[in-house]
Short mmCIF file of C-alpha atoms (C1' of nucleotides) in Angstrom, two decimals:
data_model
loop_
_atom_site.label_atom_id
_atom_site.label_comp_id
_atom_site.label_asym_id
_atom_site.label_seq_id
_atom_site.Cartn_x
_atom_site.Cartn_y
_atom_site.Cartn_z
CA UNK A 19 82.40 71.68 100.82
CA UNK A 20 85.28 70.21 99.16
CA UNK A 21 89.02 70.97 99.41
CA UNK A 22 91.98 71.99 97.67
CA UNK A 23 95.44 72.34 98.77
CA UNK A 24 98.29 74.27 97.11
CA UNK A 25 101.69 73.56 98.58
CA UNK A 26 103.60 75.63 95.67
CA UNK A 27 102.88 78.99 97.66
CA UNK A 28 106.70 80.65 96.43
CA UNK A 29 104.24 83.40 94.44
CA UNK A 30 100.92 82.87 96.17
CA UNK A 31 100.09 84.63 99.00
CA UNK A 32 96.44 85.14 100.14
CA UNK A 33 96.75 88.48 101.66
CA UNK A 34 98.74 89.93 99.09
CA UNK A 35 96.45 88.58 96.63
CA UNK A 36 93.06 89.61 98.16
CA UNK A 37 94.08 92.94 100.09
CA UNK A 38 95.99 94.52 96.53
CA UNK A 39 92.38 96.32 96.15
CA UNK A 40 91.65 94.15 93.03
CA UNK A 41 88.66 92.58 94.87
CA UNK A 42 86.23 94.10 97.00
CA UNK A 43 84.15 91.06 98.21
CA UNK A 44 86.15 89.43 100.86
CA UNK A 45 86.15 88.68 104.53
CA UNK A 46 89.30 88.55 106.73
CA UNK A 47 87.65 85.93 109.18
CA UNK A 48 91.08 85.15 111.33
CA UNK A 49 94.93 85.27 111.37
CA UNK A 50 94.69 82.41 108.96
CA UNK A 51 91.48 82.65 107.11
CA UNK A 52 89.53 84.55 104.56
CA UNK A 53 86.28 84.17 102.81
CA UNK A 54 85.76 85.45 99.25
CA UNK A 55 82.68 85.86 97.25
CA UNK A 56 82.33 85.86 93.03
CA UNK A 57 79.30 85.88 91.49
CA UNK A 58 76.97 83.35 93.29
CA UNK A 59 80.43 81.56 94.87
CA UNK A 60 81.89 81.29 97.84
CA UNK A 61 85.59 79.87 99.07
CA UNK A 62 86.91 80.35 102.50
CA UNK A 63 90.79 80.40 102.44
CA UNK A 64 93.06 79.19 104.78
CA UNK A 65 96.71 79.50 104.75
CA UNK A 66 99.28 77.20 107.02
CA UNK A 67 102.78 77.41 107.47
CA UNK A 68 103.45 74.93 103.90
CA UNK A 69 100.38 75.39 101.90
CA UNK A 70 97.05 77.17 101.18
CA UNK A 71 93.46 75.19 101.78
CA UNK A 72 90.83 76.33 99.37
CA UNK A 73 87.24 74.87 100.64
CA UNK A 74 84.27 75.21 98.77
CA UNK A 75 81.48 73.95 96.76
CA UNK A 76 83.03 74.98 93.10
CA UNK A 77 87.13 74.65 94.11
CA UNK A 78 87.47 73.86 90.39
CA UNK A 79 86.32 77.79 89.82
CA UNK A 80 88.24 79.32 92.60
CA UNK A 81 91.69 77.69 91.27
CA UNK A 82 90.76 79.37 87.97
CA UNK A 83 89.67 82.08 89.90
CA UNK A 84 93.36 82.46 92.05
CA UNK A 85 95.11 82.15 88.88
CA UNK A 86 96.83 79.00 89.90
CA UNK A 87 97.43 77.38 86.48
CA UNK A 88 99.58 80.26 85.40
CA UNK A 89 102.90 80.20 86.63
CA UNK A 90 104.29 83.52 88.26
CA UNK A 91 108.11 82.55 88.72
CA UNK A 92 108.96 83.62 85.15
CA UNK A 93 106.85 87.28 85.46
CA UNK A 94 108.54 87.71 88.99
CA UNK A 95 112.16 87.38 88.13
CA UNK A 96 111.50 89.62 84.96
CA UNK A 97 110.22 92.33 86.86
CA UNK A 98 112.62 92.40 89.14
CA UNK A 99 115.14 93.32 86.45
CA UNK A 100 112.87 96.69 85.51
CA UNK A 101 115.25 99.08 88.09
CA UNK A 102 116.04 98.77 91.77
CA UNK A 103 112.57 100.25 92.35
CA UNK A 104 110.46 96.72 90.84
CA UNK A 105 112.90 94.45 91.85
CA UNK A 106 112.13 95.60 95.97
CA UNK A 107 108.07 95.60 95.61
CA UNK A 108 108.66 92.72 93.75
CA UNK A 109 110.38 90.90 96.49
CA UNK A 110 107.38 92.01 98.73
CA UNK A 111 104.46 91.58 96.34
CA UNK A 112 105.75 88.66 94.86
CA UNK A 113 102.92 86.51 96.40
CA UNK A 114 100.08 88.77 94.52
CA UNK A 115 98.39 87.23 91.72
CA UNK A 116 95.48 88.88 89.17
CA UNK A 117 92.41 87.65 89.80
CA UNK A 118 90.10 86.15 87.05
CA UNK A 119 86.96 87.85 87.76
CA UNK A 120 83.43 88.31 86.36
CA UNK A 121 83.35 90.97 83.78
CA UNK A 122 80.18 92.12 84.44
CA UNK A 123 80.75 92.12 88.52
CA UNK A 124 84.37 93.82 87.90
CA UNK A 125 82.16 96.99 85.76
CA UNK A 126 79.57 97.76 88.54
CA UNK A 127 82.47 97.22 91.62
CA UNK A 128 85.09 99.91 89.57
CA UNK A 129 82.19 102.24 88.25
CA UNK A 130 81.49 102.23 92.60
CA UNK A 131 84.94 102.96 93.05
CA UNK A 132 85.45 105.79 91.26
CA UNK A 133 86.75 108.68 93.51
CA UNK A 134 85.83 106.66 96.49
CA UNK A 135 87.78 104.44 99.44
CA UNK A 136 87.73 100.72 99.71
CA UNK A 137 86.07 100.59 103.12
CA UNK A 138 82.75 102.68 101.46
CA UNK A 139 83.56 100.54 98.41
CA UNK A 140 82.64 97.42 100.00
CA UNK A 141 79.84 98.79 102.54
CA UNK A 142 77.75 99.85 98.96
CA UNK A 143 78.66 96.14 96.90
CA UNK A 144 77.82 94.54 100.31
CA UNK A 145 74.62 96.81 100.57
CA UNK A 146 73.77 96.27 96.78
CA UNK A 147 74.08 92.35 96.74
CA UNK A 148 72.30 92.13 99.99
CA UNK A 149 69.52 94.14 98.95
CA UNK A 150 68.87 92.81 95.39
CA UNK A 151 71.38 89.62 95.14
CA UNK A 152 70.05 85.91 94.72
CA UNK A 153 69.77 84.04 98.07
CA UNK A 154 73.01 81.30 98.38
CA UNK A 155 73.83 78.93 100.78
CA UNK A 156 76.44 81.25 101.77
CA UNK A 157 75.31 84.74 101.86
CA UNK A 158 73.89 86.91 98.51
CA UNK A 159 75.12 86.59 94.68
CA UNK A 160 76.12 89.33 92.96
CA UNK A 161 73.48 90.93 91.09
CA UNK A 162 72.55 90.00 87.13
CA UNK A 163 72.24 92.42 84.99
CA UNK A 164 68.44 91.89 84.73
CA UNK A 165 68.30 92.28 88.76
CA UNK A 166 69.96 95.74 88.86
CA UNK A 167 68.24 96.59 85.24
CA UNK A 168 64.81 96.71 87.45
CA UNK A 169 66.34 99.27 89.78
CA UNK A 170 66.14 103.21 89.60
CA UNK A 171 68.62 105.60 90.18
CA UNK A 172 66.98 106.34 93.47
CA UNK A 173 67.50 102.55 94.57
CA UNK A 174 70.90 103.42 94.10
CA UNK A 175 71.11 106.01 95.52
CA UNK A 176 69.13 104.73 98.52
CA UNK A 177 72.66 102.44 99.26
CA UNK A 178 74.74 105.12 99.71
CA UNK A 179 76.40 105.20 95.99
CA UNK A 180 76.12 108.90 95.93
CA UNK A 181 76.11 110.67 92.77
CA UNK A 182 77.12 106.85 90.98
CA UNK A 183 73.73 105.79 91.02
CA UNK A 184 72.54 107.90 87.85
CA UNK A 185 75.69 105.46 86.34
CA UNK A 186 74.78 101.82 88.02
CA UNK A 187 70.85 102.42 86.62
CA UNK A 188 72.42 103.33 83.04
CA UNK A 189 75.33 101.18 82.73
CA UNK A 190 73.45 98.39 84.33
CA UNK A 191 70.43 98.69 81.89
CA UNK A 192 72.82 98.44 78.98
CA UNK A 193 74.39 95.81 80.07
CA UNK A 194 71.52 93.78 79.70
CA UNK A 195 72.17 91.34 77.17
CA UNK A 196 74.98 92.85 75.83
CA UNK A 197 77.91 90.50 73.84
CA UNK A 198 80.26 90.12 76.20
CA UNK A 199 82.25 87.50 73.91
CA UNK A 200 82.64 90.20 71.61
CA UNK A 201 84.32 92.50 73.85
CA UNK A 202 86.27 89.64 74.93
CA UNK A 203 87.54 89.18 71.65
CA UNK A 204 88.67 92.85 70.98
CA UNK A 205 92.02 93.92 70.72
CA UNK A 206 92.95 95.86 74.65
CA UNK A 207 92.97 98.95 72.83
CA UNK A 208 89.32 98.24 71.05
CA UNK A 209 87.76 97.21 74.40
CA UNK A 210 89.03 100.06 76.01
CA UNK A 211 87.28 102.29 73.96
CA UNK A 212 84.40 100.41 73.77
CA UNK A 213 84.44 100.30 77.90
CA UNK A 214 85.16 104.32 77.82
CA UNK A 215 81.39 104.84 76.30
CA UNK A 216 79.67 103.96 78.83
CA UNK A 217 78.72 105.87 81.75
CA UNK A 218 80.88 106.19 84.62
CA UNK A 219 83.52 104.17 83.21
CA UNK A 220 86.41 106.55 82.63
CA UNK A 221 90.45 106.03 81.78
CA UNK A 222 91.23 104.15 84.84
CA UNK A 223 88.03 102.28 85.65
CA UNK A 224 88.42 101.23 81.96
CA UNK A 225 91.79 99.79 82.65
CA UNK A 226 90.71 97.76 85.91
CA UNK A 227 87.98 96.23 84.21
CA UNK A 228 90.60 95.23 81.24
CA UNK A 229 92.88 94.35 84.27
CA UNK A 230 91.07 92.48 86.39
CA UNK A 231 87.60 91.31 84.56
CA UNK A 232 89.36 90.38 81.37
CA UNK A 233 92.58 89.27 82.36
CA UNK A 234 94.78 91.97 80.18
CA UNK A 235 97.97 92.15 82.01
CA UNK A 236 98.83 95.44 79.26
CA UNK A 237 97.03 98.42 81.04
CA UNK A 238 98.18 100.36 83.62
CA UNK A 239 95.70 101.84 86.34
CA UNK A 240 96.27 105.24 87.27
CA UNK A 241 94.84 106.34 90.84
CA UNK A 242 95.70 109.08 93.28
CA UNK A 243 98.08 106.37 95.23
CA UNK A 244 100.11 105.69 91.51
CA UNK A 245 100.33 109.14 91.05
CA UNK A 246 102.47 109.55 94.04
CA UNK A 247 104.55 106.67 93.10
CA UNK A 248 104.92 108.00 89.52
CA UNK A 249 106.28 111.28 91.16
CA UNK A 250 108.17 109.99 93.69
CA UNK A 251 110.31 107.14 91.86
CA UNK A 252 109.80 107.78 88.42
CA UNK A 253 109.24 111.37 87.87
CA UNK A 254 109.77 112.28 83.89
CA UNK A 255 107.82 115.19 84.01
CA UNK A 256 105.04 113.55 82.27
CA UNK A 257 101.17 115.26 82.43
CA UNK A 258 98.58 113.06 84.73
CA UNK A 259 96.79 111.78 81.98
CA UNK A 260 100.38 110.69 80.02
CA UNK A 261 101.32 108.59 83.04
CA UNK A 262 99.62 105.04 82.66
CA UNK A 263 101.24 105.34 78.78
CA UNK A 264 104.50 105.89 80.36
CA UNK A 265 104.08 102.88 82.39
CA UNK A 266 102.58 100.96 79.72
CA UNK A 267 105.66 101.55 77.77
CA UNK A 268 108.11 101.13 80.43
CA UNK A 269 106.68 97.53 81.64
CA UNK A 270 104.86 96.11 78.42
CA UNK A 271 102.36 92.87 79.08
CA UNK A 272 103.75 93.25 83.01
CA UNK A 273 102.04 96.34 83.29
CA UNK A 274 98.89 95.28 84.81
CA UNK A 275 101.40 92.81 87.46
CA UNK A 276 103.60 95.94 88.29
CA UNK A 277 100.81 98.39 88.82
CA UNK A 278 99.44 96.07 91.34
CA UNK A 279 102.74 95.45 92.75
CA UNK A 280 103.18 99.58 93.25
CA UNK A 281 100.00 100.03 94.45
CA UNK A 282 100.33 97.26 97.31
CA UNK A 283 103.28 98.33 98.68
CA UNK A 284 103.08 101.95 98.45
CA UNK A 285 99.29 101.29 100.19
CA UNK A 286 100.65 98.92 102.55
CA UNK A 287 104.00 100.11 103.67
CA UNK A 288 103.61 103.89 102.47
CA UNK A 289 106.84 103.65 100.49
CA UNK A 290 108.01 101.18 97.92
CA UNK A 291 111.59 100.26 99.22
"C1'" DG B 89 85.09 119.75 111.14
"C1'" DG B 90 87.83 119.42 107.00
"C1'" DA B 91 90.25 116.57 103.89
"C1'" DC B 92 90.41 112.64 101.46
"C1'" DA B 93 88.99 108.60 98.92
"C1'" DG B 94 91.62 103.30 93.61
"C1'" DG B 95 87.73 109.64 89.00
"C1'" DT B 96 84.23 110.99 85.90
"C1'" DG B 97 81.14 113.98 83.32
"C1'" DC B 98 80.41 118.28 81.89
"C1'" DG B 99 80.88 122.86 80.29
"C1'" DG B 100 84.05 126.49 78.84
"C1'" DT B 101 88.12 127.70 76.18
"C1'" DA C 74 91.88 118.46 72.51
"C1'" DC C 75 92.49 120.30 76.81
"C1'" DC C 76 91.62 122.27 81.24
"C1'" DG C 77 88.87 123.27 85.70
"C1'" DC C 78 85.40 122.13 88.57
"C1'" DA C 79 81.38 119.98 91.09
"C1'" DC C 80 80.17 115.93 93.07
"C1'" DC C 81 77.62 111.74 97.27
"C1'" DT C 82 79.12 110.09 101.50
"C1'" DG C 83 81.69 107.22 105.00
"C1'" DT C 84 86.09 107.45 107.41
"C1'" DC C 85 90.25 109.17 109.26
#
DNA sequence: GGACAGGTGCGGT
DNA sequence: ACCGCACCTGTC
């Protein structure tokens, strides 16, 4: 394995970043360490008082991966001007960043999500790439497309996705040489339609796919835990379903970076201040 | 043992 | 278009 070390860790902070629920294969291994998995990857990451130690075989995807050529400073200090409500989760999310994920791994994790918890979550990924996941060097791929296209509904059902397996056997089948570049070259608002027709991708699983497979920092995820934040520090009187438009408005291309932000700390701490 | 999970699809207005 | 509701299952 080879190495990588980031000493400019003012907005990078490895259990911010991996524990904001925008990934669902990694492994706290120690105080210090974590391992994360994408696609057939692996990176074990270990944080010291003055830097951040990425070790793997393909450290040239995982620093794409962490998001490290973008520069956060400039997003940070903006969003910290949106109210005295962003500028305090800012201050303790600042060391979050949006992962660049696989699109097609990012659609079967959030169609699994949906109205689910993170620990089950990760038991049924784990369970799926174990059972039908190429063989690496450091534990099982994700599944192609083709892999999970041979599957049934009753496979999926068989690790534990409940009533999401009738989705993973559609979705998945369609998905089988399907043009991604052309839903990478949509508009947001195009893809997110496009996303919305198949099944078990709804409104919010839509917008963490956008979010987090495709790198659109101008959607807003609305779950139960935003929900609460929306009516506890930004009630409007606004209908569920008008809320991520609210936010959308409110924070523009930072929406995607605030919702995360919100979500974090209200998880984390159980309150935003 | 019941409520709750990072909601969605479906049928009825 | 807009509700209201059922829904797998692991965890608290």
């Amino acid at each position: 394995m080879k190495e990588i070390t980031i000493y400019d860790t003012q907005n990078f902070d490895v259990c911010d970043t991996l524990e904001c629920g925008q990934i669902f294969r990694y492994n706290k291994l120690d105080d210090n360490r974590y391992e994360v998995f994408s696609q057939d990857k692996y990176a074990v990451l270990t944080t010291s008082p003055d830097a951040v130690t990425v070790a793997s075989d393909d450290c040239d995807y995982f620093c794409n991966f962490l998001d490290l050529q973008t520069d956060y400073s400039a997003k940070v200090n903006r969003i910290k001007t949106y109210g005295k409500v962003m500028e305090a989760c800012a201050e303790k999310a600042k060391g979050i960043r949006i992962l660049n994920q696989n699109l097609f791994e990012m659609v079967i994790c959030f169609i699994i999500s949906a109205n689910n918890n993170i620990k089950r979550i990760q038991l049924i990924v784990d369970r799926l790439c174990t059972a039908i996941g190429s063989k690496t060097p450091y534990g099982y791929a994700f599944p192609t497309a083709e892999q999970m296209a041979e599957k049934d509904e009753s496979f999926y059902a068989s690790i534990g996705a409940g009533y999401r397996a009738k989705y993973l056997a559609e979705t998945s089948r369609r998905l089988v040489g399907y043009d991604f570049e052309n839903l990478l070259s949509m508009s947001t608002a195009d893809a997110r339609k496009e996303l919305l027709t198949f099944l078990g991708i709804g409104p919010k699983v839509a917008d963490c796919i956008l979010l987090f497979g495709m790198h659109r920092g101008d959607v807003f995820p609305v779950d139960t835990w935003l929900k609460k934040v929306y009516h506890a520090y930004f009630e409007q009187g606004h209908k569920d379903a008008e809320i991520s438009s609210f936010f959308c408005n409110l924070f523009g291309e930072d929406a995607g970076l605030c919702q995360q932000y919100l979500f974090y700390c209200q998880r984390k701490y159980g309150q935003i201040g």
